[in-house]
Short mmCIF file of C-alpha atoms in Angstrom, two decimals:
data_model
loop_
_atom_site.label_atom_id
_atom_site.label_comp_id
_atom_site.label_asym_id
_atom_site.label_seq_id
_atom_site.Cartn_x
_atom_site.Cartn_y
_atom_site.Cartn_z
CA MET F 761 0.00 0.00 0.00
CA THR F 762 1.41 3.38 -0.95
CA LEU F 763 1.41 6.53 1.15
CA SER F 764 -1.29 7.87 -1.07
CA ASP F 765 -3.44 4.80 -0.41
CA VAL F 766 -2.96 5.21 3.33
CA GLN F 767 -3.97 8.82 3.16
CA LYS F 768 -7.10 7.88 1.24
CA GLU F 769 -8.02 5.25 3.83
CA GLU F 770 -7.52 7.70 6.71
CA THR F 771 -9.80 10.24 5.09
CA PRO F 772 -13.48 9.65 5.93
CA ARG F 773 -15.36 8.67 2.75
CA ALA F 774 -17.99 11.28 3.39
CA HIS F 775 -15.39 14.02 3.55
CA ARG F 776 -13.56 13.18 0.28
CA ARG F 777 -14.13 15.77 -2.48
CA ARG F 778 -14.92 14.23 -5.82
CA PRO F 779 -14.09 16.27 -8.92
CA LYS F 780 -17.14 17.76 -10.45
CA ARG F 781 -18.35 16.11 -13.64
CA LYS F 782 -17.95 19.39 -15.51
CA HIS F 783 -14.28 19.57 -14.59
CA ARG F 784 -13.73 15.92 -15.60
CA VAL F 785 -15.33 16.60 -18.97
CA LEU F 786 -13.16 19.66 -19.50
CA ARG F 787 -10.01 17.72 -18.60
CA TRP F 788 -11.00 14.90 -20.96
CA SER F 789 -11.83 17.33 -23.74
CA ALA F 790 -8.54 19.17 -23.35
CA THR F 791 -6.60 15.92 -23.44
CA THR F 792 -8.48 14.69 -26.50
CA LEU F 793 -8.07 18.03 -28.25
CA SER F 794 -4.33 17.97 -27.57
CA VAL F 795 -4.07 14.50 -29.10
CA LEU F 796 -6.11 15.57 -32.10
CA ILE F 797 -4.03 18.71 -32.63
CA LEU F 798 -0.79 16.76 -32.39
CA GLY F 799 -2.14 14.05 -34.67
CA THR F 800 -3.47 16.50 -37.21
CA ALA F 801 -0.26 18.49 -37.16
CA GLY F 802 1.72 15.32 -37.73
CA ALA F 803 -0.55 14.23 -40.56
CA GLY F 804 -0.48 17.76 -41.99
CA TYR F 805 3.29 17.79 -41.88
CA LEU F 806 3.48 14.40 -43.58
CA TYR F 807 0.99 15.53 -46.24
CA TYR F 808 2.95 18.73 -46.76
CA GLN F 809 6.12 16.66 -47.23
CA HIS F 810 4.21 14.39 -49.59
CA LEU F 811 3.14 17.35 -51.74
CA ASN F 812 6.68 18.73 -51.73
CA GLY F 813 7.89 15.33 -52.88
CA ASN F 814 5.51 15.51 -55.86
CA ILE F 815 7.12 18.66 -57.23
CA GLU F 816 9.74 18.37 -59.96
CA LYS F 817 12.21 21.25 -60.06
CA GLY F 818 14.74 22.58 -62.53
CA GLU F 819 17.31 25.32 -63.06
CA ARG F 820 15.78 28.77 -63.54
CA ALA F 821 17.99 29.87 -66.45
CA SER F 822 20.29 27.64 -68.46
CA GLY F 823 21.09 30.13 -71.22
CA ASP F 824 23.10 33.31 -71.57
CA SER F 825 21.03 36.39 -70.75
CA LYS F 826 22.06 39.85 -69.53
CA VAL F 827 18.57 40.99 -68.50
CA ARG F 828 18.35 42.48 -65.03
CA ARG F 829 15.47 42.48 -62.53
CA ALA F 830 13.12 45.49 -62.75
CA ASP F 831 13.60 48.34 -60.31
CA ALA F 832 11.08 48.75 -57.51
CA ASN F 833 8.39 51.40 -57.77
CA ALA F 834 8.01 54.29 -55.31
CA ALA F 835 6.32 51.94 -52.81
CA GLY F 836 9.18 49.44 -52.99
CA GLN F 837 7.14 46.92 -55.01
CA THR F 838 8.40 44.99 -58.04
CA PRO F 839 6.43 43.22 -60.78
CA MET F 840 6.54 39.44 -61.11
CA ASN F 841 6.89 37.54 -64.38
CA ILE F 842 6.19 33.82 -64.75
CA LEU F 843 6.78 31.84 -67.95
CA LEU F 844 4.22 29.06 -68.50
CA ILE F 845 5.32 26.37 -70.96
CA GLY F 846 3.16 23.58 -72.37
CA SER F 847 5.37 20.65 -73.35
CA ASP F 848 4.53 18.11 -76.07
CA SER F 849 6.61 15.46 -74.26
CA ARG F 850 5.72 11.87 -75.21
CA ASN F 851 8.11 10.21 -72.78
CA SER F 852 5.43 8.23 -70.94
CA ASP F 853 2.68 5.81 -71.97
CA GLU F 854 0.07 8.28 -70.76
CA ASN F 855 1.48 11.16 -72.81
CA VAL F 856 1.80 8.97 -75.91
CA ALA F 857 -1.83 7.90 -75.53
CA LEU F 858 -2.95 11.51 -75.18
CA GLY F 859 -0.66 13.05 -77.78
CA GLY F 860 -0.30 10.31 -80.36
CA SER F 861 2.83 10.26 -82.55
CA ARG F 862 4.38 7.15 -81.02
CA ASP F 863 7.29 7.51 -83.43
CA THR F 864 8.44 10.62 -81.54
CA ARG F 865 8.58 8.94 -78.14
CA GLY F 866 11.89 9.67 -76.48
CA ASN F 867 12.56 12.80 -78.54
CA PRO F 868 13.38 15.99 -76.63
CA PRO F 869 10.10 17.79 -75.85
CA LEU F 870 9.09 20.95 -77.68
CA GLY F 871 7.49 23.99 -76.01
CA ASP F 872 4.35 24.28 -78.12
CA VAL F 873 2.57 26.62 -75.67
CA GLN F 874 4.48 29.59 -74.24
CA MET F 875 2.87 32.35 -72.22
CA LEU F 876 4.39 35.07 -70.07
CA ILE F 877 2.25 36.00 -67.06
CA HIS F 878 3.01 39.51 -65.79
CA LEU F 879 1.74 40.46 -62.35
CA SER F 880 1.98 44.22 -61.81
CA ALA F 881 4.09 45.60 -58.98
CA ASP F 882 0.98 46.79 -57.11
CA ARG F 883 -0.74 43.40 -57.74
CA ARG F 884 -3.81 45.16 -59.12
CA SER F 885 -3.56 44.03 -62.74
CA ALA F 886 -2.12 41.17 -64.75
CA ALA F 887 -1.15 40.66 -68.38
CA VAL F 888 -0.53 37.48 -70.35
CA VAL F 889 1.41 37.41 -73.64
CA SER F 890 1.67 34.32 -75.84
CA ILE F 891 4.26 33.75 -78.54
CA PRO F 892 3.06 31.36 -81.28
CA ARG F 893 5.21 28.22 -81.38
CA ASP F 894 6.33 28.72 -85.01
CA THR F 895 7.84 32.18 -84.41
CA ARG F 896 11.48 32.38 -85.50
CA VAL F 897 13.72 33.99 -82.88
CA ASP F 898 17.32 34.00 -81.65
CA ILE F 899 17.94 31.19 -79.16
CA PRO F 900 21.09 31.83 -77.09
CA GLU F 901 23.77 29.34 -76.14
CA CYS F 902 22.27 27.00 -73.55
CA LYS F 903 23.66 24.25 -71.34
CA ASP F 904 21.37 21.37 -70.43
CA PRO F 905 21.55 21.13 -66.61
CA ASP F 906 20.70 17.40 -66.70
CA THR F 907 23.13 16.18 -69.37
CA GLY F 908 25.77 18.93 -69.32
CA ARG F 909 25.49 19.27 -73.11
CA THR F 910 26.04 22.78 -74.48
CA TYR F 911 23.94 23.92 -77.43
CA PRO F 912 25.32 26.73 -79.63
CA PRO F 913 23.20 29.82 -80.32
CA THR F 914 20.83 29.47 -83.23
CA ASN F 915 18.02 31.24 -85.06
CA THR F 916 14.96 29.01 -85.36
CA ILE F 917 11.36 28.64 -84.18
CA ILE F 918 10.85 29.28 -80.48
CA ASN F 919 9.30 25.93 -79.57
CA GLU F 920 12.70 24.26 -80.15
CA SER F 921 14.24 26.18 -77.23
CA LEU F 922 12.81 23.64 -74.75
CA ALA F 923 14.80 20.86 -76.44
CA ARG F 924 18.05 22.83 -76.22
CA GLY F 925 18.55 22.96 -72.46
CA GLY F 926 15.09 22.67 -70.94
CA ALA F 927 12.78 25.36 -69.61
CA GLY F 928 15.77 27.41 -68.46
CA CYS F 929 16.78 27.84 -72.11
CA THR F 930 13.25 28.90 -73.07
CA LEU F 931 13.36 31.47 -70.25
CA ALA F 932 16.71 32.84 -71.49
CA THR F 933 15.29 33.03 -75.04
CA TRP F 934 12.31 35.06 -73.84
CA GLN F 935 14.50 37.38 -71.77
CA ASN F 936 16.81 38.11 -74.71
CA LEU F 937 13.85 38.70 -77.01
CA THR F 938 11.86 40.93 -74.67
CA GLY F 939 14.34 42.54 -72.29
CA VAL F 940 11.94 41.50 -69.50
CA TYR F 941 13.37 39.78 -66.40
CA ILE F 942 11.46 36.53 -65.79
CA ASP F 943 11.31 35.40 -62.17
CA HIS F 944 10.05 31.84 -62.56
CA TRP F 945 8.97 29.18 -65.06
CA MET F 946 6.42 26.37 -64.93
CA THR F 947 5.99 23.52 -67.41
CA ILE F 948 3.08 21.14 -67.86
CA ASP F 949 2.70 18.15 -70.21
CA PHE F 950 -0.35 16.45 -71.78
CA ALA F 951 -1.10 14.27 -68.75
CA GLY F 952 -0.73 17.27 -66.45
CA VAL F 953 -3.30 19.28 -68.39
CA VAL F 954 -5.80 16.41 -68.14
CA SER F 955 -5.15 16.02 -64.41
CA MET F 956 -5.56 19.73 -63.72
CA ALA F 957 -8.71 19.96 -65.85
CA ASP F 958 -10.26 17.08 -63.89
CA ALA F 959 -9.29 18.65 -60.54
CA ILE F 960 -10.96 21.93 -61.55
CA GLY F 961 -14.08 20.07 -62.60
CA GLY F 962 -14.38 21.40 -66.14
CA VAL F 963 -14.05 24.75 -67.89
CA GLU F 964 -16.63 26.37 -70.17
CA VAL F 965 -15.64 27.08 -73.79
CA CYS F 966 -17.60 28.20 -76.85
CA VAL F 967 -17.65 27.50 -80.60
CA LYS F 968 -19.85 29.23 -83.16
CA GLN F 969 -20.17 26.14 -85.36
CA ASN F 970 -19.84 22.40 -84.86
CA VAL F 971 -16.13 21.57 -84.77
CA TRP F 972 -14.17 18.37 -85.48
CA ASP F 973 -10.40 18.77 -85.60
CA ARG F 974 -9.45 15.65 -87.58
CA PRO F 975 -7.08 14.58 -90.38
CA LEU F 976 -8.12 15.76 -93.83
CA PRO F 977 -6.71 14.89 -97.27
CA GLY F 978 -3.24 16.44 -97.43
CA VAL F 979 -3.51 17.73 -93.84
CA PRO F 980 -2.57 15.03 -91.31
CA GLY F 981 -2.93 15.31 -87.56
CA GLY F 982 -5.58 17.03 -85.55
CA SER F 983 -6.41 17.09 -81.86
CA GLY F 984 -9.61 15.05 -82.15
CA LEU F 985 -11.73 17.82 -80.60
CA LYS F 986 -15.38 17.30 -81.54
CA LEU F 987 -18.04 19.66 -80.18
CA THR F 988 -21.42 20.95 -81.26
CA ALA F 989 -21.96 24.69 -81.55
CA GLY F 990 -22.51 26.74 -78.44
CA ARG F 991 -21.16 26.77 -74.90
CA LYS F 992 -19.80 23.51 -73.53
CA LYS F 993 -17.87 22.48 -70.45
CA VAL F 994 -14.69 20.57 -71.29
CA GLU F 995 -12.58 18.59 -68.85
CA GLY F 996 -9.97 15.84 -68.88
CA LYS F 997 -8.89 14.72 -72.36
CA GLN F 998 -11.36 17.06 -74.05
CA ALA F 999 -9.79 20.05 -72.32
CA LEU F 1000 -6.39 18.97 -73.69
CA GLN F 1001 -7.90 18.65 -77.17
CA TRP F 1002 -9.22 22.21 -76.92
CA LEU F 1003 -5.82 23.57 -75.95
CA ARG F 1004 -4.01 21.61 -78.70
CA THR F 1005 -6.43 22.39 -81.55
CA ARG F 1006 -4.89 24.46 -84.32
CA HIS F 1007 -6.19 23.37 -87.76
CA ALA F 1008 -9.84 23.87 -86.83
CA TRP F 1009 -9.17 27.49 -85.81
CA GLY F 1010 -7.10 28.25 -88.90
CA SER F 1011 -3.74 29.37 -87.49
CA ASP F 1012 -1.32 29.22 -84.59
CA PRO F 1013 -2.21 32.76 -83.35
CA LEU F 1014 -5.88 31.73 -83.29
CA ARG F 1015 -4.93 28.69 -81.25
CA ALA F 1016 -3.41 31.14 -78.76
CA ARG F 1017 -6.75 32.97 -78.65
CA ALA F 1018 -8.57 29.71 -77.84
CA GLN F 1019 -6.04 29.04 -75.08
CA HIS F 1020 -6.59 32.53 -73.67
CA MET F 1021 -10.35 31.97 -73.64
CA TYR F 1022 -9.81 28.71 -71.74
CA MET F 1023 -7.50 30.36 -69.20
CA ASN F 1024 -9.87 33.25 -68.58
CA SER F 1025 -12.76 30.83 -68.11
CA MET F 1026 -10.63 28.67 -65.80
CA ILE F 1027 -9.72 31.68 -63.64
CA ARG F 1028 -13.38 32.69 -63.38
CA THR F 1029 -14.29 29.11 -62.46
CA LEU F 1030 -11.67 28.92 -59.72
CA LYS F 1031 -12.77 32.25 -58.28
CA GLN F 1032 -16.39 31.06 -58.20
CA GLN F 1033 -15.33 27.86 -56.44
CA ASN F 1034 -13.58 29.95 -53.77
CA VAL F 1035 -10.79 27.41 -53.73
CA PHE F 1036 -8.62 29.14 -51.15
CA THR F 1037 -11.28 28.81 -48.44
CA ASP F 1038 -12.49 25.31 -49.39
CA THR F 1039 -10.03 22.85 -47.85
CA GLY F 1040 -11.23 19.86 -49.85
CA ARG F 1041 -11.05 21.66 -53.19
CA LEU F 1042 -7.68 23.13 -52.30
CA MET F 1043 -6.25 19.71 -51.41
CA ASN F 1044 -7.49 18.18 -54.67
CA LEU F 1045 -5.96 21.00 -56.67
CA ALA F 1046 -2.74 20.87 -54.64
CA GLU F 1047 -2.38 17.16 -55.35
CA ALA F 1048 -3.03 17.65 -59.06
CA ALA F 1049 -0.85 20.74 -59.39
CA THR F 1050 2.17 19.31 -57.58
CA LYS F 1051 2.04 16.17 -59.73
CA SER F 1052 1.38 18.05 -62.99
CA LEU F 1053 3.78 20.99 -62.83
CA LYS F 1054 7.54 21.15 -63.05
CA VAL F 1055 8.80 24.49 -61.71
CA SER F 1056 11.99 26.50 -61.44
CA GLU F 1057 13.82 25.57 -58.27
CA GLU F 1058 13.33 28.86 -56.40
CA ILE F 1059 9.55 28.22 -56.16
CA GLY F 1060 9.87 24.46 -55.65
CA THR F 1061 7.89 24.12 -52.41
CA VAL F 1062 4.19 23.97 -51.64
CA LYS F 1063 4.40 27.09 -49.50
CA LYS F 1064 6.05 29.14 -52.23
CA LEU F 1065 3.55 27.94 -54.83
CA TYR F 1066 0.68 28.72 -52.43
CA ASP F 1067 2.08 32.20 -51.77
CA LEU F 1068 2.34 32.72 -55.51
CA GLY F 1069 -1.27 31.63 -55.95
CA THR F 1070 -2.49 34.03 -53.27
CA GLN F 1071 -0.79 36.90 -55.08
CA LEU F 1072 -2.36 35.95 -58.40
CA LYS F 1073 -5.84 35.61 -56.89
CA THR F 1074 -5.83 39.22 -55.69
CA VAL F 1075 -6.17 40.47 -59.29
CA PRO F 1076 -9.84 40.91 -60.31
CA THR F 1077 -10.78 39.22 -63.58
CA ASP F 1078 -11.61 42.52 -65.27
CA ARG F 1079 -7.98 43.61 -64.73
CA ILE F 1080 -6.56 40.53 -66.51
CA THR F 1081 -5.66 41.00 -70.19
CA MET F 1082 -4.68 38.12 -72.48
CA THR F 1083 -2.72 38.98 -75.63
CA THR F 1084 -0.57 37.44 -78.36
CA MET F 1085 2.70 38.99 -79.47
CA PRO F 1086 2.12 40.83 -82.78
CA THR F 1087 3.66 38.85 -85.64
CA VAL F 1088 4.24 39.00 -89.38
CA GLU F 1089 4.88 36.23 -91.90
CA ASP F 1090 8.47 35.00 -92.00
CA ASP F 1091 10.04 36.03 -95.31
CA GLN F 1092 12.18 32.87 -95.23
CA ASP F 1093 9.33 30.41 -94.62
CA SER F 1094 5.66 31.22 -95.06
CA ASN F 1095 4.77 28.58 -92.44
CA HIS F 1096 6.67 30.53 -89.80
CA LEU F 1097 6.25 33.92 -88.16
CA LEU F 1098 8.45 36.79 -87.01
CA PRO F 1099 7.88 39.36 -84.24
CA ASP F 1100 6.19 42.41 -85.71
CA GLY F 1101 8.95 44.97 -85.09
CA ALA F 1102 7.65 48.13 -83.40
CA ASN F 1103 4.34 46.55 -82.37
CA ALA F 1104 6.05 43.66 -80.60
CA GLU F 1105 8.54 46.05 -79.00
CA LYS F 1106 5.65 48.17 -77.69
CA ILE F 1107 4.31 45.12 -75.84
CA TRP F 1108 7.73 44.45 -74.29
CA THR F 1109 8.15 48.12 -73.34
CA MET F 1110 4.83 48.06 -71.48
CA LEU F 1111 5.92 44.95 -69.59
CA ARG F 1112 9.36 46.35 -68.77
CA ASP F 1113 7.84 49.62 -67.55
CA ASP F 1114 4.95 47.86 -65.78
CA VAL F 1115 2.32 49.76 -67.77
CA PRO F 1116 -1.14 48.11 -67.42
CA PHE F 1117 -2.50 46.42 -70.54
CA ASP F 1118 -5.95 47.74 -69.62
CA ASP F 1119 -7.24 51.22 -68.80
CA LYS F 1120 -9.51 50.17 -65.95
CA GLY F 1121 -7.26 51.32 -63.12
CA THR F 1122 -7.41 54.66 -61.35
CA LYS F 1123 -5.50 57.55 -62.83
CA ALA F 1124 -2.91 57.15 -60.09
CA GLU F 1125 -2.43 53.49 -61.04
CA GLU F 1126 -2.23 54.21 -64.76
CA LYS F 1127 0.40 56.90 -64.26
CA LYS F 1128 3.36 54.84 -63.12
CA PRO F 1129 5.97 56.64 -61.04
CA ALA F 1130 9.10 57.39 -62.98
CA SER F 1131 12.16 55.26 -62.28
CA LYS F 1132 14.40 56.68 -59.62
CA GLU F 1133 17.35 58.28 -61.37
CA GLN F 1134 19.69 59.18 -58.58
CA ALA F 1135 23.04 60.68 -59.42
CA SER F 1136 26.00 58.81 -58.04
CA ALA F 1137 27.54 60.13 -54.84
CA ASP F 1138 30.93 59.39 -56.39
CA PRO F 1139 31.96 62.36 -58.55
CA ALA F 1140 32.91 61.70 -62.15
CA ALA F 1141 36.47 62.05 -63.32
CA ASP F 1142 37.36 64.58 -65.99
CA LYS F 1143 36.00 63.51 -69.37
CA ASP F 1144 39.46 63.06 -70.89
CA GLU F 1145 40.39 60.64 -68.07
CA ILE F 1146 37.40 58.30 -68.50
CA GLY F 1147 38.00 55.18 -70.55
CA VAL F 1148 34.90 54.16 -72.54
CA LEU F 1149 34.34 51.11 -74.73
CA VAL F 1150 31.48 51.31 -77.24
CA GLN F 1151 29.93 48.12 -78.63
CA ASN F 1152 27.41 47.59 -81.43
CA ALA F 1153 24.37 45.76 -80.04
CA THR F 1154 21.84 46.78 -82.69
CA ARG F 1155 20.97 43.24 -83.76
CA SER F 1156 17.54 42.11 -82.53
CA SER F 1157 15.20 39.20 -83.11
CA THR F 1158 13.57 41.05 -86.00
CA LEU F 1159 16.27 43.44 -87.23
CA ALA F 1160 19.68 42.93 -88.78
CA PRO F 1161 22.56 44.80 -87.13
CA VAL F 1162 23.48 48.28 -88.36
CA GLY F 1163 27.13 48.44 -89.35
CA GLY F 1164 29.41 51.11 -87.93
CA ARG F 1165 27.27 52.08 -84.95
CA ALA F 1166 30.02 51.52 -82.38
CA GLY F 1167 32.43 53.74 -84.30
CA SER F 1168 29.85 56.46 -84.84
CA VAL F 1169 28.89 56.71 -81.15
CA ALA F 1170 32.53 56.45 -80.03
CA GLN F 1171 33.39 59.41 -82.28
CA THR F 1172 30.49 61.37 -80.78
CA LEU F 1173 31.97 60.78 -77.33
CA VAL F 1174 35.41 61.90 -78.49
CA ASP F 1175 33.83 65.08 -79.85
CA GLU F 1176 32.20 65.59 -76.42
CA GLY F 1177 35.59 65.42 -74.73
CA PHE F 1178 35.81 61.71 -73.89
CA THR F 1179 39.08 61.36 -75.78
CA ARG F 1180 39.71 57.85 -74.47
CA ALA F 1181 36.51 56.45 -76.02
CA THR F 1182 37.11 53.56 -78.42
CA ALA F 1183 34.93 51.31 -80.56
CA ASP F 1184 34.90 47.53 -80.24
CA VAL F 1185 34.51 46.23 -83.79
CA SER F 1186 35.19 42.57 -82.94
CA ALA F 1187 31.56 41.50 -82.45
CA VAL F 1188 27.96 42.58 -82.95
CA LEU F 1189 25.83 41.95 -79.87
CA SER F 1190 22.09 42.06 -79.25
CA GLU F 1191 20.35 44.44 -76.84
CA GLU F 1192 16.80 45.67 -77.27
CA ARG F 1193 17.68 48.86 -75.39
CA THR F 1194 20.86 50.92 -75.24
CA ILE F 1195 22.60 50.51 -71.92
CA VAL F 1196 25.69 51.84 -70.14
CA ARG F 1197 27.44 49.32 -67.88
CA TYR F 1198 30.16 49.76 -65.29
CA PRO F 1199 31.88 47.13 -63.09
CA SER F 1200 32.23 48.78 -59.66
CA ALA F 1201 30.86 51.60 -57.52
CA GLU F 1202 33.82 53.95 -58.02
CA LEU F 1203 32.99 54.09 -61.76
CA ALA F 1204 29.28 54.88 -61.30
CA GLY F 1205 29.81 58.62 -61.62
CA ASP F 1206 31.93 58.13 -64.76
CA ALA F 1207 29.23 55.94 -66.35
CA GLN F 1208 26.52 58.49 -65.58
CA SER F 1209 28.64 61.27 -67.07
CA VAL F 1210 28.94 59.26 -70.31
CA ALA F 1211 25.19 58.56 -70.36
CA LYS F 1212 24.33 62.23 -69.78
CA SER F 1213 26.53 63.32 -72.69
CA LEU F 1214 24.73 60.95 -75.05
CA GLY F 1215 21.22 61.67 -73.72
CA ILE F 1216 20.81 58.15 -72.31
CA PRO F 1217 18.54 58.10 -69.20
CA LEU F 1218 20.21 57.28 -65.89
CA SER F 1219 17.80 54.35 -65.48
CA SER F 1220 19.77 52.68 -68.30
CA VAL F 1221 23.06 52.92 -66.38
CA LYS F 1222 23.67 49.58 -64.69
CA LYS F 1223 26.37 48.00 -62.57
CA SER F 1224 27.56 44.73 -64.13
CA THR F 1225 30.32 42.20 -63.59
CA ASP F 1226 30.27 41.43 -67.33
CA VAL F 1227 32.40 44.49 -68.15
CA SER F 1228 35.83 45.65 -67.01
CA GLY F 1229 35.23 49.38 -67.51
CA VAL F 1230 32.57 51.85 -68.59
CA THR F 1231 30.89 50.26 -71.61
CA VAL F 1232 28.19 51.63 -73.90
CA LEU F 1233 26.10 49.02 -75.72
CA VAL F 1234 24.31 50.73 -78.60
CA GLY F 1235 21.03 48.82 -78.73
CA ALA F 1236 18.38 48.11 -81.34
CA ASP F 1237 16.48 51.20 -80.16
CA TRP F 1238 19.28 53.51 -81.42
CA ARG F 1239 19.96 52.55 -85.01
CA THR F 1240 20.69 55.98 -86.44
CA GLY F 1241 21.95 59.41 -85.37
CA THR F 1242 24.41 60.59 -82.77
CA ALA F 1243 21.89 61.60 -80.07
CA TYR F 1244 19.94 58.96 -78.21
CA PRO F 1245 16.28 59.13 -79.34
CA LYS F 1246 13.85 60.35 -76.72
CA GLU F 1247 11.53 57.59 -75.58
CA SER F 1248 7.76 57.86 -75.54
CA THR F 1249 6.13 55.95 -72.70
CA PRO F 1250 3.05 53.93 -73.72
CA GLU F 1251 -0.14 54.72 -71.86
CA ALA F 1252 -2.26 52.19 -69.98
CA GLY F 1253 -4.39 50.15 -72.38
CA ASP F 1254 -2.55 51.46 -75.45
CA LEU F 1255 -1.91 48.02 -76.99
CA PRO F 1256 -1.07 47.46 -80.67
CA GLY F 1257 -4.09 46.69 -82.81
CA ASN F 1258 -2.80 43.22 -83.72
CA SER F 1259 -2.21 41.98 -80.17
CA ASP F 1260 -5.65 40.27 -80.09
CA GLU F 1261 -6.38 41.22 -76.48
CA ILE F 1262 -9.15 39.57 -74.45
CA ASN F 1263 -10.32 40.84 -71.06
CA GLY F 1264 -10.60 38.28 -68.27
CA SER F 1265 -14.25 39.15 -67.57
CA ASP F 1266 -15.37 38.83 -71.19
CA THR F 1267 -17.77 35.86 -71.21
CA LYS F 1268 -19.00 36.45 -74.77
CA GLN F 1269 -15.90 35.16 -76.56
CA CYS F 1270 -16.62 32.29 -78.97
CA MET F 1271 -14.28 30.60 -81.49
CA ASP F 1272 -15.07 30.70 -85.20
CA VAL F 1273 -14.40 27.30 -86.81
CA TYR F 1274 -12.40 27.12 -90.05
CA ALA F 1275 -14.85 25.83 -92.67
CA PRO F 1276 -13.16 22.48 -93.57
CA TYR F 1277 -13.42 21.40 -89.92
CA ARG F 1278 -17.14 22.02 -89.47
CA TRP F 1279 -19.55 19.09 -89.43
#
């Protein structure tokens, strides 16, 4: 018998105080709740680890690109750019079954769908720009992070970039073409599209006539999409067929329009489902998304993807604008396209300057604060003591280089008193915008002095480890003359007429079916 037992025996039964039932219930409830919390937390942690384990990750950039991150606005905010790539990979039984073409199994995947999602710095608007897969562009040198193979630079259609070093090479190609810094990439294959479409529960699309995208005499292939006219909800394999259809719409840019209609409808559907407050729906989507998407390594966790999603969901649908890069027919191959010079550049300028693609914001939102152009605290040396190298970077994705530009601008600097300015005639580079680079802080004042003499804005003066001294790269925006041309800033909503924009709240969009594919 223990001391406690003795004490109990010595205490008269009538005088013992029994705990009240209420207190016993509370103690039991607290204990049970603690067990449940610990158990749920453990299960939640294991599920979180499970989702993280689903995610495939890859190197953000595997190609050569000199694009720098955008400066913050007056509130310290920066825009975010995400490259979404749809892969035609047939490296699994499921993808072969969905995509056909068994003879291409094992081939490097092509990036047949490429869209840049731009989230404004203030997170109040978003823009999406597609580049048709058959657009011929410059693809830089890329190194495949998985195999170590290095691919030389080339000029070919953009969908081949994915096969020349993975999504990181496609990202570098976009950055060099647009001058826009891209924060992240995501890729999805055929099976992933089907899985995501099923998790969402279907997305409404519309066709004006009955459509059947099938092989025709002399025109093989086809997605297999078969719908009657009107509004229909597509999911699973049928959603994939909608996104892959090209012949029935009549062109690759029109396929991009159909994809934009699907994305807008999907966003509206997700907002109606209130996914972020519905645990069951969120878990289903999380499972599908983490299995379907491969992402750049810096967003390769569930938390980071969730945080990204919460930022995207803050944008109202009527402030989302879907567009396609303006193109013209390729003069070397009528089946291919080229960026449409000034119109394409206008799109990229709006993205670089974070100008909204719509005009639905307030006047304060539409009028973006000018970039901070602060003079260096380090005084510039005398002009005749500053060494300057001038390089010709007038080649672009759509324009041939202009000969002699480095020499012409170098001579202008000499005439301005920079007697140590010289021209580098050994190579022609590619920069969409003229830029002045310097390697270290003590040369910042010198670089700004050079820029001021040429009329180049201080926002185009950048510190860079790629140069050993003050270097002027004469870009594709300065092809003639000795004074840097004054830039005109596009206004909100001032898109080129051939950008085919669609507003995210527009529910009246309906695809016109190319006559041979009606039934």
